Amino acid sequence: MAFTTSKHEFCFVLVLAFTTFHMVTAGDADITSNFAVPPNVPFVDGNFFTYTAMRALVGAARPTTFKISKVSMVEFPALTGQSVSFAVLQFPAGSMNSLHTHPRSAELLFLLTGTLEVGFVDTTNKLITQTLQVGDVFVFPKGLVHYQFNRDANNSATAISAFGSANAGIVSVPTTVFTSGIDAGILAKSFNTDVSTIRAIKAGLAPKA
């Protein structure tokens, strides 16, 4: 059975979730060489500094759900120690990249196609929002809770995000709060609600069979 909730309950969860996070502000460590080579790489040439997996996006069918294609040091080891990474964000009509943070970097988003509603909440609990058009660039400050939403019900959107870290990290607000195993009673007290409501939210976020 699909989980449904009222608009009031949904807003209640989102607003209160913003206040539960103290963000980490650590960055990448400096390296003392030109670049870092993993122990399992015996020889370095141009191939080591080239990442080709993004070729799969060229000419591919548009995804039916939100899709992020990352290029961090995890996927591309040559980025280790270089304090840079990026991602391609694909938004089908009506989809979103839900509330999350990047604990080790700011995010600089460039909108390639479509329109996007974006927003973040600062440490004074002020919500900053904007509707981006093609060619616009928006910065999400380091460690702050933010989102991107394609409100257009008919057209997709595509963006590229750059990060000042080889591994910016991502912390999903809904997943971290409600699916990480925190006791339902603790969450109920934290959100000033009852355990049954927390369990209903947990059920709604559980992986679909």
CSV table of C-alpha atoms in Angstrom, one decimal, residues 12 16 184-185 187-198 201:
chain,number,residue,atom,x,y,z
A,12,PHE,CA,5.7,19.8,9.1
A,16,LEU,CA,11.4,20.5,11.4
A,184,ALA,CA,10.8,6.0,16.8
A,185,GLY,CA,10.2,7.2,20.3
A,187,LEU,CA,12.1,10.8,16.7
A,188,ALA,CA,8.6,11.4,18.1
A,189,LYS,CA,9.9,13.5,20.9
A,190,SER,CA,12.3,15.4,18.6
A,191,PHE,CA,9.4,16.3,16.2
A,192,ASN,CA,6.8,16.8,19.0
A,193,THR,CA,4.5,14.1,17.5
A,194,ASP,CA,3.5,10.6,18.2
A,195,VAL,CA,5.2,7.3,17.4
A,196,SER,CA,2.5,6.2,14.9
A,197,THR,CA,3.2,9.2,12.8
A,198,ILE,CA,6.9,8.5,12.8
A,201,ILE,CA,6.8,8.3,7.7
